[in-house]
Coordinates of C-alpha atoms and ligand atoms in Angstrom, one line a residue:
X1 CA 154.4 -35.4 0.1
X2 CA 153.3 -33.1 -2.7
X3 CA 150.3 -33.9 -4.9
X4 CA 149.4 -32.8 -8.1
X5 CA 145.4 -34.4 -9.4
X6 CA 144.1 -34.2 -12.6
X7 CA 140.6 -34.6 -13.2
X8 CA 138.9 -34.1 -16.4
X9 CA 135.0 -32.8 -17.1
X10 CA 132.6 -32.5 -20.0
X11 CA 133.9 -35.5 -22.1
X12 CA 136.0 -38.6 -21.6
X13 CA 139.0 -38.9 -24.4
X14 CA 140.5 -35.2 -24.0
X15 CA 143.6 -36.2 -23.6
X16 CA 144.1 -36.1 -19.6
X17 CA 146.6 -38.7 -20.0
X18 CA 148.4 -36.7 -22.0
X19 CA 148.1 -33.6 -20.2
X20 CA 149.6 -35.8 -16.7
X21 CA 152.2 -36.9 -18.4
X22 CA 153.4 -33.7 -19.8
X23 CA 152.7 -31.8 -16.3
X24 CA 155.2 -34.6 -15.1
X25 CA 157.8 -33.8 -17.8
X26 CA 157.9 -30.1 -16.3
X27 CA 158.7 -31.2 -13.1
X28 CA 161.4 -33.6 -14.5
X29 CA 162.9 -31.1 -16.4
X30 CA 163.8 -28.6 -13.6
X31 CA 165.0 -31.9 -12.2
X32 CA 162.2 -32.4 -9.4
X33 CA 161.7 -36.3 -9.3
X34 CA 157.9 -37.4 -10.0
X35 CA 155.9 -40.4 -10.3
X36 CA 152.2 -40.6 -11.5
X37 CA 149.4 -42.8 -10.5
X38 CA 146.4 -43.4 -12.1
X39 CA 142.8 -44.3 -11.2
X40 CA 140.5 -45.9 -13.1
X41 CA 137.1 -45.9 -11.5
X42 CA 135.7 -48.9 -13.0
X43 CA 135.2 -51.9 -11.2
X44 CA 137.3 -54.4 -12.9
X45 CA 140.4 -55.3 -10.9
X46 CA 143.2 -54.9 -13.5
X47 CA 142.8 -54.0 -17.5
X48 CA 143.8 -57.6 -18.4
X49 CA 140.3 -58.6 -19.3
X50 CA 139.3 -56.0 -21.5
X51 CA 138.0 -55.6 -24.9
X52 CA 140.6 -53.3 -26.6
X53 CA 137.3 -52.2 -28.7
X54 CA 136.3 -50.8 -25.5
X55 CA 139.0 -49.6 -23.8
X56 CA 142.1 -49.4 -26.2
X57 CA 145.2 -51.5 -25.8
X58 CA 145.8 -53.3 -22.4
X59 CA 149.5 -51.8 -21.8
X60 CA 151.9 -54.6 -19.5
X61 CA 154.2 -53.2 -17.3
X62 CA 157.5 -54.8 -15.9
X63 CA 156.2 -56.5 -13.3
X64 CA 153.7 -58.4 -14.8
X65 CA 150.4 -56.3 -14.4
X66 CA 147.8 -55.4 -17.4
X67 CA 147.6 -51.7 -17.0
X68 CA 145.7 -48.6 -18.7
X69 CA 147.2 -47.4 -21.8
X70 CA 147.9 -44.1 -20.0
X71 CA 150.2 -46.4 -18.2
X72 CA 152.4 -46.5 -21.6
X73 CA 152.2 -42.8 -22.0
X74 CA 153.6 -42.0 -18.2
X75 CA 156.1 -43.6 -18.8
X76 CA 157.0 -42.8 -22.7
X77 CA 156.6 -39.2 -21.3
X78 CA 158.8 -39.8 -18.0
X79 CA 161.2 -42.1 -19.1
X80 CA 161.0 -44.6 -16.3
X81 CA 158.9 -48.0 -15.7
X82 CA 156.2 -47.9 -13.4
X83 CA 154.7 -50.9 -11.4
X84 CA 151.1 -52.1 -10.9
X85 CA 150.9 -50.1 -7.9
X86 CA 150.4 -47.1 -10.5
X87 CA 147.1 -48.0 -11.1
X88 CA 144.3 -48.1 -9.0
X89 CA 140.8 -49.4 -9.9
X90 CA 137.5 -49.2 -7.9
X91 CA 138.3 -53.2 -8.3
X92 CA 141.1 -53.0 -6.5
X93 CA 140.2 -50.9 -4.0
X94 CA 136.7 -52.9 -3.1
X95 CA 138.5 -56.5 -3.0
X96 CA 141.4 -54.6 -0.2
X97 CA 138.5 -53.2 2.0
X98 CA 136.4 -56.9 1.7
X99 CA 139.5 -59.1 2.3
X100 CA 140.0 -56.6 5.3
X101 CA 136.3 -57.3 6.3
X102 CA 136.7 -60.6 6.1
X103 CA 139.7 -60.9 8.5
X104 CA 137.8 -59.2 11.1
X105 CA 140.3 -55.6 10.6
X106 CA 137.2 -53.2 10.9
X107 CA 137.0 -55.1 14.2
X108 CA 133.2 -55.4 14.1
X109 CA 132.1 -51.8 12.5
X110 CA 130.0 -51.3 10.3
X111 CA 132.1 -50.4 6.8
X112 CA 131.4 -48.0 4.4
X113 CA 132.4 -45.6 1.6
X114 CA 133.5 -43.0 3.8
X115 CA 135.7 -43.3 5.7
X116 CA 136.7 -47.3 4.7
X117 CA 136.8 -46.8 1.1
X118 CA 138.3 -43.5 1.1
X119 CA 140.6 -44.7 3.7
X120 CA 141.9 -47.3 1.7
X121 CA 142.3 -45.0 -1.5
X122 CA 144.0 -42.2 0.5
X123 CA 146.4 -45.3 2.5
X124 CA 147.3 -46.8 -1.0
X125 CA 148.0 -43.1 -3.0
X126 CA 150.5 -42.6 0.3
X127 CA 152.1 -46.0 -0.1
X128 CA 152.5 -45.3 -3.8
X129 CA 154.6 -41.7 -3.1
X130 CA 156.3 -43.1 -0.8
X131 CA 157.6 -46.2 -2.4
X132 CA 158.3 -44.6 -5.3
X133 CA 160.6 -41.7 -3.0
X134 CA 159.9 -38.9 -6.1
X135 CA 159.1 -35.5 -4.9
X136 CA 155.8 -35.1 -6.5
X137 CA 153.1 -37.7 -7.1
X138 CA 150.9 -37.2 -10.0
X139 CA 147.5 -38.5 -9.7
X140 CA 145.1 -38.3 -13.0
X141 CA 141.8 -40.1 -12.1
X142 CA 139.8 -41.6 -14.9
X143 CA 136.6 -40.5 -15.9
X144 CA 134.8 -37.5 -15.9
X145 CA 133.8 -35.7 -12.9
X146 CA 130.2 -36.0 -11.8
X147 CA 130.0 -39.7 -12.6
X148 CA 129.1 -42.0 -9.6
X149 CA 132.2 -44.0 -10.3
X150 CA 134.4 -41.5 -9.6
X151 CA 132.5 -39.8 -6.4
X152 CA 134.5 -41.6 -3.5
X153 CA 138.8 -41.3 -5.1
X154 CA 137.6 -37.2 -5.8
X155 CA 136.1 -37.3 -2.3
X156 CA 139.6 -38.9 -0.7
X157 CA 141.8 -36.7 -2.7
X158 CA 140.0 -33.8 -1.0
X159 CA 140.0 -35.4 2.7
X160 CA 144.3 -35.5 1.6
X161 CA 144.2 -32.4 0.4
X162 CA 143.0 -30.9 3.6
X163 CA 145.0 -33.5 5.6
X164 CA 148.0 -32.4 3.7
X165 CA 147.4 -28.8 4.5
X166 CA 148.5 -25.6 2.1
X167 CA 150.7 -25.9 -0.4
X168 CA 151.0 -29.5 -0.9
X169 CA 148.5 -30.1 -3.4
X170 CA 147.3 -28.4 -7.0
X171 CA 144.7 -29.1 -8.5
X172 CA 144.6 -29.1 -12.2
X173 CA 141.3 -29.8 -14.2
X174 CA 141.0 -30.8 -18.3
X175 CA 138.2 -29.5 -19.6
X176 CA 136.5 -29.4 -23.2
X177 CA 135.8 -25.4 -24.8
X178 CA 134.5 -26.5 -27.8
X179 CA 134.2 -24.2 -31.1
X180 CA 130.5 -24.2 -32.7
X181 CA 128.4 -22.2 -34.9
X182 CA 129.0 -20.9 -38.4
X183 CA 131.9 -18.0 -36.8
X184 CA 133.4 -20.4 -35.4
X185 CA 132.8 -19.2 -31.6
X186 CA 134.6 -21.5 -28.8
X187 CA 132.1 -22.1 -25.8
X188 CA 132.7 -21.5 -22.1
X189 CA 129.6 -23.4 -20.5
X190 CA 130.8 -26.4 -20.3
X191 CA 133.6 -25.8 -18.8
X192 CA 131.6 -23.4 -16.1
X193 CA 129.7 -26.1 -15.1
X194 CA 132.3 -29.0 -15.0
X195 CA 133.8 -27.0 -12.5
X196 CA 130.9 -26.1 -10.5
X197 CA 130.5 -29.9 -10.1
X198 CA 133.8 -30.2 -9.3
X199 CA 133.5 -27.2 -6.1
X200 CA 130.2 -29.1 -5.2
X201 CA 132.3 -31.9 -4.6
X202 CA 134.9 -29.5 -2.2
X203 CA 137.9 -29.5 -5.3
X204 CA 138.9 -25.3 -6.3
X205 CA 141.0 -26.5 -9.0
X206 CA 144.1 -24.3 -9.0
X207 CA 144.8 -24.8 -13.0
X208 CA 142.3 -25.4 -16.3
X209 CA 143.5 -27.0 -19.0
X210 CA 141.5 -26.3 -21.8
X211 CA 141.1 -28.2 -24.6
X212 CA 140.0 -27.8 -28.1
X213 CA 140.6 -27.5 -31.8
X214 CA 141.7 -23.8 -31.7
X215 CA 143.9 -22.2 -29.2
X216 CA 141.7 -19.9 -26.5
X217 CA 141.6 -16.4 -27.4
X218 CA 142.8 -13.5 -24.5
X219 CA 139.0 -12.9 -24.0
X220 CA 138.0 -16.5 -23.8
X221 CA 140.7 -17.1 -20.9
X222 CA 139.3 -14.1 -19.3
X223 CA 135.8 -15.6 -19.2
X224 CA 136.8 -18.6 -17.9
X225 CA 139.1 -17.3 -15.0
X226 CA 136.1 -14.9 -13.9
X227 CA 133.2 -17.9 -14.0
X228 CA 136.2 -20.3 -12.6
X229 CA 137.3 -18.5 -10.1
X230 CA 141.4 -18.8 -11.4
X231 CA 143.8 -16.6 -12.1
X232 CA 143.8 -15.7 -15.7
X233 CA 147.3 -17.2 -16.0
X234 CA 145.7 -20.0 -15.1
X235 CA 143.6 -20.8 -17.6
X236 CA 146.1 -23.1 -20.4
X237 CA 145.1 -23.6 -23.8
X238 CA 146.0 -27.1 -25.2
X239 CA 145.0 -27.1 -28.6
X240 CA 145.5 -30.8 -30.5
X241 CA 148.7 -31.1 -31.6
X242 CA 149.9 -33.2 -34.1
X243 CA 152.4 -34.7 -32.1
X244 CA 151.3 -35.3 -28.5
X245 CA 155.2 -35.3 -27.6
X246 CA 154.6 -31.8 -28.6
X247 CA 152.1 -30.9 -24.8
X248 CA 155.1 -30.5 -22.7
X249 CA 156.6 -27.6 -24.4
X250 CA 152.6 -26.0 -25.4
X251 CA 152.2 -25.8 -21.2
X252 CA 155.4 -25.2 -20.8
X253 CA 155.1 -22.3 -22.8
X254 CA 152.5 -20.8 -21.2
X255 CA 154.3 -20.7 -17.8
X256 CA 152.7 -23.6 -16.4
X257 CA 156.0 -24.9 -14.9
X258 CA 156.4 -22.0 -12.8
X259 CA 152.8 -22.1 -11.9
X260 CA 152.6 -25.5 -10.3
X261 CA 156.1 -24.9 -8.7
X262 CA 155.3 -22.5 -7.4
X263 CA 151.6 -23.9 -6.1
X264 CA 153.6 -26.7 -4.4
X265 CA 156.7 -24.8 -2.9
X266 CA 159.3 -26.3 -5.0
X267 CA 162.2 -24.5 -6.5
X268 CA 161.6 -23.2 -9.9
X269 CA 164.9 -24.2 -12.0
X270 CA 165.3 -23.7 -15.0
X271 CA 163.9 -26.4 -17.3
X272 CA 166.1 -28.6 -19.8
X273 CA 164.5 -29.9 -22.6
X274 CA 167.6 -30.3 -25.3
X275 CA 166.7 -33.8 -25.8
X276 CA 163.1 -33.9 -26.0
X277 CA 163.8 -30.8 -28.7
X278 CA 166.1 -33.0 -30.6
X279 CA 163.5 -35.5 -30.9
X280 CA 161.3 -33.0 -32.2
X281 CA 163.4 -31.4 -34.3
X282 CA 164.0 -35.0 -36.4
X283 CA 160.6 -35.9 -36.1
X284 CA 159.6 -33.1 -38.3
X285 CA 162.9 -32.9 -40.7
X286 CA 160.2 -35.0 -43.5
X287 CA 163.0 -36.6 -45.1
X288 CA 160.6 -39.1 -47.3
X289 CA 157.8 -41.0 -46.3
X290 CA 157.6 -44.5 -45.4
X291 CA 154.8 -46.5 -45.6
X292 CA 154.7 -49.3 -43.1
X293 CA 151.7 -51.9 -42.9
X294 CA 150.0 -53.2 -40.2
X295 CA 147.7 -56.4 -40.4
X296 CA 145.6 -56.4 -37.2
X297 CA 142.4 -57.2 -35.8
X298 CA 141.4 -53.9 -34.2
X299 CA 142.4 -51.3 -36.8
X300 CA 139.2 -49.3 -36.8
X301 CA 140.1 -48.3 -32.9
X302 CA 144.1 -47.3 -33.3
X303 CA 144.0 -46.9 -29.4
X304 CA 144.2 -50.4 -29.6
X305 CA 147.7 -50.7 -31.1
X306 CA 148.9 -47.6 -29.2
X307 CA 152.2 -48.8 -28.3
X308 CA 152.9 -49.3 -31.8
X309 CA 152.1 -46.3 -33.5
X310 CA 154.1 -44.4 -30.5
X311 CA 157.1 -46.8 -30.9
X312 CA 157.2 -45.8 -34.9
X313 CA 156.8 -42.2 -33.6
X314 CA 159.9 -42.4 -31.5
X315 CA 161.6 -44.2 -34.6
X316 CA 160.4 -40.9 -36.6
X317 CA 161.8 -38.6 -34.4
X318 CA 164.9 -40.2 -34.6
X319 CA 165.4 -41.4 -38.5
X320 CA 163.9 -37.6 -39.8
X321 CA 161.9 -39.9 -42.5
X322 CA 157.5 -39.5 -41.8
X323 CA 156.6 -43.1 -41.3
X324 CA 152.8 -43.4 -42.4
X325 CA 151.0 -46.6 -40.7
X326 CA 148.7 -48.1 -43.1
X327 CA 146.1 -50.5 -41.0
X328 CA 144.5 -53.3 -42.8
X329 CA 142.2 -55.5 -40.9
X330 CA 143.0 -58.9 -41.4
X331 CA 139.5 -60.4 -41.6
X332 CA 139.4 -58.3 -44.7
X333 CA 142.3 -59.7 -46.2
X334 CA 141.3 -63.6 -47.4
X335 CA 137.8 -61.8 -49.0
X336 CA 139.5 -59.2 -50.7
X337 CA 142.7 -59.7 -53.3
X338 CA 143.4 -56.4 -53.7
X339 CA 144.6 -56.0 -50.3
X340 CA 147.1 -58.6 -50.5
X341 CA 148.2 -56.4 -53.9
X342 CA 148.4 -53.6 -52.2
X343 CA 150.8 -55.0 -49.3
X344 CA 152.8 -56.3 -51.7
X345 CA 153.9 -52.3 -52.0
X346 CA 154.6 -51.6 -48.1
X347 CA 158.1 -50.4 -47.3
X348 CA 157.2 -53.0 -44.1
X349 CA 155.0 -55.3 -42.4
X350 CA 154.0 -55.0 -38.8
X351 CA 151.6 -57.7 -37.3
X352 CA 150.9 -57.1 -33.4
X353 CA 149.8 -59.3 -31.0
X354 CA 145.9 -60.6 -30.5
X355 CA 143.6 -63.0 -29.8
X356 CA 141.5 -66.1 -31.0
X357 CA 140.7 -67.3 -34.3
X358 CA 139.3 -64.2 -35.8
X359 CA 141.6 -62.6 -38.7
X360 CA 143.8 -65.3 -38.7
X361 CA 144.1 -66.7 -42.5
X362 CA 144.5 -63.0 -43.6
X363 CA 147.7 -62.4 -41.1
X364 CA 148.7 -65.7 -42.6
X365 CA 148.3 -64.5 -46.3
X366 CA 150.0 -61.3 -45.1
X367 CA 153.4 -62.8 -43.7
X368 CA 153.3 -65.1 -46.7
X369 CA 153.9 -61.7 -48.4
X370 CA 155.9 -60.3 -46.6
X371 CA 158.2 -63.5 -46.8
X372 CA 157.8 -64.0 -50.5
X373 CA 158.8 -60.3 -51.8
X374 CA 161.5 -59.5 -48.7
X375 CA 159.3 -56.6 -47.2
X376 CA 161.1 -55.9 -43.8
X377 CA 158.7 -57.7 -41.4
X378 CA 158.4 -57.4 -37.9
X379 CA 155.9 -60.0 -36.0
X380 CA 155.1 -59.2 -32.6
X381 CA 153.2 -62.0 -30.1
X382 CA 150.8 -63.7 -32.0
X383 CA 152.2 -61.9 -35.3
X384 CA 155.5 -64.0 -34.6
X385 CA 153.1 -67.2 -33.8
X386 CA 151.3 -66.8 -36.7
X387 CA 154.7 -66.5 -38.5
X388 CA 155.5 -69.9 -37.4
X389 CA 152.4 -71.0 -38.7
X390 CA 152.8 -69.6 -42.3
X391 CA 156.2 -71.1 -42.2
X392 CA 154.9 -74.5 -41.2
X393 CA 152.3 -74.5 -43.9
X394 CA 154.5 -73.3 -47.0
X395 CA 157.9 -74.0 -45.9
X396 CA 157.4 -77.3 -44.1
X397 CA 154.7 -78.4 -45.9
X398 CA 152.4 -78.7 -43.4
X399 CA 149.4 -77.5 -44.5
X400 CA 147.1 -77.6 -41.7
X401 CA 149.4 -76.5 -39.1
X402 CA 147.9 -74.1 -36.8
X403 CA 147.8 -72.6 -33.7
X404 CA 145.9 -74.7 -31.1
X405 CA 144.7 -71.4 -30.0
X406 CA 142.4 -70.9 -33.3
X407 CA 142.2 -75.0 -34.0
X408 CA 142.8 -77.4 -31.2
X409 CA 142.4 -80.3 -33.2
X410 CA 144.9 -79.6 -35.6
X411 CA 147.4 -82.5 -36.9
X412 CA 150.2 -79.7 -36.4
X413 CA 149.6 -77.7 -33.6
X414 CA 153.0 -75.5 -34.6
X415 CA 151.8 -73.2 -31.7
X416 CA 150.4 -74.8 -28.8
X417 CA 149.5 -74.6 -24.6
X418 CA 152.8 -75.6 -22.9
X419 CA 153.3 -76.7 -19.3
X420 CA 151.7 -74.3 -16.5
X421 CA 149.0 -72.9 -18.9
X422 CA 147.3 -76.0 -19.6
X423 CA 144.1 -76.6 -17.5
X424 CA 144.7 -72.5 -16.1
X425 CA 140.8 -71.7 -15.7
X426 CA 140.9 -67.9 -14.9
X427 CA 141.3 -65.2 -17.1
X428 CA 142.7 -62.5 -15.1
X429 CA 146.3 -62.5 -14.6
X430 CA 146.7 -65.8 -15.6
X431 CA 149.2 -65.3 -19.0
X432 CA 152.9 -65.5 -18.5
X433 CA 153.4 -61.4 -18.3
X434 CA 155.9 -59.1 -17.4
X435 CA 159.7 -58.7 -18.0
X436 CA 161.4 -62.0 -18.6
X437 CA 165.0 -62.4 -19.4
X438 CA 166.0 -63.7 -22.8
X439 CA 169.4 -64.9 -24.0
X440 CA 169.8 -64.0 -27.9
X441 CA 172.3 -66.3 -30.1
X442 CA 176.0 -64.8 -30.8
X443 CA 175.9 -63.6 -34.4
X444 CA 172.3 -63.7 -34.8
X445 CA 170.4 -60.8 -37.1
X446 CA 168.8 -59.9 -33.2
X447 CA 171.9 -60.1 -31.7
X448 CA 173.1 -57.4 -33.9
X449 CA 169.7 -55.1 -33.5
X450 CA 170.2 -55.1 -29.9
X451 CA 174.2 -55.0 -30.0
X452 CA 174.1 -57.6 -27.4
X453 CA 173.2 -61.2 -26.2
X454 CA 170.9 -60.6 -23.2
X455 CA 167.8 -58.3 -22.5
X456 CA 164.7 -58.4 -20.9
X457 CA 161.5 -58.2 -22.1
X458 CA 157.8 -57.3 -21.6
X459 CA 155.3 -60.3 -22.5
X460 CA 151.7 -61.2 -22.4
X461 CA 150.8 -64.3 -24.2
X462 CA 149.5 -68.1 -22.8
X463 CA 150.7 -69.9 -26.3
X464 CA 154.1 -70.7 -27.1
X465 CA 156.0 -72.5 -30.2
X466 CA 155.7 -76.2 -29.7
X467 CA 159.3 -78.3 -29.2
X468 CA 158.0 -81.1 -31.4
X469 CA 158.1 -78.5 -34.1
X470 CA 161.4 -76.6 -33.5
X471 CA 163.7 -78.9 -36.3
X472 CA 161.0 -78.5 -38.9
X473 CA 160.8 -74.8 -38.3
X474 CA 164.5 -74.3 -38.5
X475 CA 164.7 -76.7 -41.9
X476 CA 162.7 -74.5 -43.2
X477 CA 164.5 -71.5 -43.0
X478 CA 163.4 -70.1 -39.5
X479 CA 166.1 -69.4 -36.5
X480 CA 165.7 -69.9 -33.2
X481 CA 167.9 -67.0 -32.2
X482 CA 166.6 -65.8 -28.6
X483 CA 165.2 -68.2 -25.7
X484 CA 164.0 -67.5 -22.6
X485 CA 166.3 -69.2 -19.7
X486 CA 163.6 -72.6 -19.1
X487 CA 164.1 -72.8 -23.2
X488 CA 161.2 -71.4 -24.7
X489 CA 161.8 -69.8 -27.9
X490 CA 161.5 -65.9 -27.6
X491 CA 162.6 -65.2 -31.5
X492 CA 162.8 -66.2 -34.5
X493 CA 164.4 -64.8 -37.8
X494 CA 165.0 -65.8 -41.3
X495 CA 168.6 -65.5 -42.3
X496 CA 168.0 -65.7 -46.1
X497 CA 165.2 -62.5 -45.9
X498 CA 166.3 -58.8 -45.8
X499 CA 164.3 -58.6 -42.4
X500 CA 162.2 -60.8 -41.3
X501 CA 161.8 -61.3 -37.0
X502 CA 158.9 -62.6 -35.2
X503 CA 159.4 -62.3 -31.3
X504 CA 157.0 -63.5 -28.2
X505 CA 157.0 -60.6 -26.6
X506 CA 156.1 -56.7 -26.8
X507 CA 159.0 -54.7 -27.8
X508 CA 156.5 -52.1 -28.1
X509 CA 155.9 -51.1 -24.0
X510 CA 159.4 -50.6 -24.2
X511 CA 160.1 -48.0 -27.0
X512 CA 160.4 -44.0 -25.3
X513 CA 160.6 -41.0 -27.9
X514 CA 164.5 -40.4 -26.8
X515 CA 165.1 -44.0 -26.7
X516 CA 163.1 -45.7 -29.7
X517 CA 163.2 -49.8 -29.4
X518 CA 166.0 -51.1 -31.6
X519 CA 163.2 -53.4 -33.5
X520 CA 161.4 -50.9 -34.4
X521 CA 164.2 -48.7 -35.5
X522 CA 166.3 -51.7 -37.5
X523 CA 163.0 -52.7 -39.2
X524 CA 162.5 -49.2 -40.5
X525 CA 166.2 -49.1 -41.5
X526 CA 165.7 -52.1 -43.4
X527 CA 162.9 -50.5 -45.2
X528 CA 165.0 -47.5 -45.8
X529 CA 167.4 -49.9 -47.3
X530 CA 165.5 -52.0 -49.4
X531 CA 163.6 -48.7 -50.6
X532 CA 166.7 -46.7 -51.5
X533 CA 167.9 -50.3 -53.5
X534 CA 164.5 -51.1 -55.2
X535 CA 164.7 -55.1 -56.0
X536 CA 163.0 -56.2 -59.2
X537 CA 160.2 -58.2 -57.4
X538 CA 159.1 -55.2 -55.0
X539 CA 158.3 -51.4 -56.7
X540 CA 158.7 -49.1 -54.1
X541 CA 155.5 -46.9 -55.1
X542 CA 153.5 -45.4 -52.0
X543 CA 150.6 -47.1 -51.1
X544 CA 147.0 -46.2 -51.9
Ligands
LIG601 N1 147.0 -65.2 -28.4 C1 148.4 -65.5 -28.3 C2 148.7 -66.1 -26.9 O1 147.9 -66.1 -26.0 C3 149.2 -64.3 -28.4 C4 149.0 -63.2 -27.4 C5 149.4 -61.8 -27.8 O2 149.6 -61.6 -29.0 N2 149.5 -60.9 -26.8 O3 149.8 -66.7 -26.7

């Protein structure tokens, strides 16, 4: 078993995530097989339940659970789905020891952080490398060192790392050398004492990442390897890129591969990264700019629709065109006319999934747009609920149809609970989640995206079109063209509009920048089409 822990000090948000799932992409491209875990020291049990104000988008994995966003970037960066066992929470860990207490396992002793906690975190990193059979098991734990929170999974990872003995384990710590004053001079300090706290703890990290606007200096790498106690070499400057896809290739550069392989024993070959330069390549080949809309109900934290902005990234890097996401919160919308003037000039419409009754009307107002002047649209979750909804008021004259999610007395609940969600009482893992098969109708503008009839699916949602309504909805011009296999619809189109698709589920978990989601990438080639046609009704000026 070979180990490689990322920790992170000074600040939260540097981009350890990131900086894990680019280390992984070294190891994969010399062909070593990895995995990554993450921790999340909070106490919650699973992500599921939080505010994406808080904590950014709740990313779903195959299997059902409500992960950490770094979740989506493991595996955008690796390539390869990950299960719930990735992701470990203080949560998680406390409800395994109590249950155990409970049964009687500590056979009457008295339980405590060490060694029954860190027991329990050390048993379920092992179980996770070795289900997962990779070579190397990335482990980036959340947080910053020195919090409380994070005290006992630092203090088990270096009970493994002595268990594991030399040469199994690296090391690697993200810190923050920010640039201040007037000459612009970047700062050491914090980074000195980050890693003090983390060699009070027992950790000699073996690798600093160092992050910051401006790339370190020869002299500032110096200072930190003689204060740090690390190799010069050792000391890699991440600087923000614009395009995080571009981290593996800035460590890489810097001989980091060879570094860690070496750390670890592993053979050094040499690393192949003709696809993920491809996608670069494209991504930057600026051949026009599209200007795709999104209605949503967390736009001022863009964490919170992460999964979309990457999926439209790996649609860049693949189409050469940049693709500028305009966000628009939808609350805004029914208050302000302009807005609704100003979507009127998107090369497409995005609306993502959400929550409860707030933004609504304006996501209504917005797909009513959308629909009227044959912008490309593309509803995911409750963006392809709501689309029923608009449908239901303007097409099937229903005017106060509604989800019973926002209005559960509605005369037309188009939207509704259906069997095995109604009376469900607990939050937590309680939505239908996780991949889901879904048959897609012969012929069908979906059918066509995918190139064929069957795929499978991430979802999170608890409300689902209503049967009563499925005639209406099709009389007035809405498909059902995918269903799951019990019969619940899964899509729905509108054959007479350039591009119009609402689906229940979240193509987004499943988009990777060499593999971009065919949704994404058709509704973008719609907008490319309509834009390179213009129709009377819709000027294809920029946005403001
Ligand atoms: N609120 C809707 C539901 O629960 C949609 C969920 C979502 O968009 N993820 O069904």
């Amino acid at each position: 078993m070979k180990v490689i822990v990322v920790s992170g000090g000074v600040i939260s948000g540097l981009g350890k995530g990131i900086t894990t799932s680019s280390l992984g992409r070294l190891l994969k491209a010399r062909g070593i097989s990895v995995t990554i875990l993450k921790i999340d020291p909070y106490l919650n049990v699973d992500a599921g339940t939080m505010n994406p104000y808080q904590h950014g988008e709740v990313f779903v994995l195959d299997d059902g659970t409500e992960a950490d966003l770094d979740l989506g970037n493991y595996e955008r960066f690796l390539g390869q789905s990950l299960s719930g066992s990735h992701n470990l929470t203080t949560g998680k860990i406390y409800r395994a020891v109590i249950e155990k207490e409970r049964r009687g396992d500590y056979l009457g002793n008295t339980v405590q952080i060490i060694p029954h906690v860190t027991g329990e975190i050390k048993r379920l990193i092992r179980d996770v490398a070795q289900a997962a059979g990779a070579e190397v098991i990335l482990v980036e734990v959340g947080g910053t060192v020195g919090d409380i929170e994070s005290m006992p999974f630092l203090e088990a990872l270096r009970e493994l790392s002595y268990e594991l003995g030399e040469g199994h384990m690296a090391f690697v710590h993200t810190t923050l050398v920010p640039v201040v004053g007037p000459v612009g001079e970047a700062k050491t300090k914090p980074t000195q004492h980050s890693v003090r706290e983390l060699r009070a703890i027992g950790i000699r990290p073996n690798l600093i990442v160092a992050r910051g606007p401006a790339p370190l200096t020869p002299e500032i790498k110096a200072k930190i390897s003689l204060f740090c106690d690390v190799p010069p070499e050792a000391v890699i400057s991440v600087p923000d890129q614009s395009v995080i896809y571009e981290v593996p290739l800035v460590l890489e550069a810097q001989g980091v591969g060879q570094l860690l392989t070496r750390i670890l024993g592993l053979p050094d070959q040499t690393p192949d990264y003709a696809r993920w330069k491809e996608f670069l390549g494209t991504y930057r080949r600026n051949e026009g700019v599209l200007d795709v809309a999104v209605v949503g109900k967390y736009t001022e934290l863009r964490d919170a629709y992460l999964s979309h902005s990457e999926a439209f990234h790996h649609v860049q890097g693949h189409i050469g065109r940049e693709i500028r996401l305009h966000w628009y919160d939808a609350e805004d919308i029914p208050t302000n006319p302009a807005l609704l003037g100003r979507l009127e000039h998107a090369d497409a419409l995005l609306v993502p999934g959400g929550f409860g009754a707030r933004g609504v009307e304006g996501k209504v107002q917005a797909i009513e747009v959308a629909r009227a002047h044959g912008i490309p649209f593309l509803g995911v979750c409750y963006g392809f609920q709501i689309a029923a909804v608009e449908r239901a008021r303007n097409g099937a004259h229903l005017p106060r149809a509604n989800t019973s999610e926002v209005d559960p007395t509605t005369p037309d609940p188009v939207v509704c609970l259906l069997e095995g969600q109604e009376g469900v009482g607990e939050l937590g893992g309680t939505m239908r989640l996780g991949s889901q098969r879904i048959l897609l109708t012969p012929g069908s503008r979906v059918a066509e995206v995918y190139g064929r009839t069957e795929i499978w699916e991430r979802h999170r949602h608890r409300y689902e079109i209503n049967p009563a309504y499925f005639d209406r909805l099709e009389a007035a011009g809405l498909r059902i063209t995918g269903r799951s296999v019990d019969g619940r619809v899964e899509v729905l189109e509108s054959p007479e509009h350039p591009f119009f698709l609402g689906v229940q589920f979240h193509p987004e978990f499943l988009s990777r920048p060499e593999s971009p989601h065919p949704l994404y990438l058709a509704l973008v080639r719609a907008a490319i089409a309509r834009k390179e046609v213009p129709s009377p009704v819709s000027p294809s000026t920029a946005l403001a």
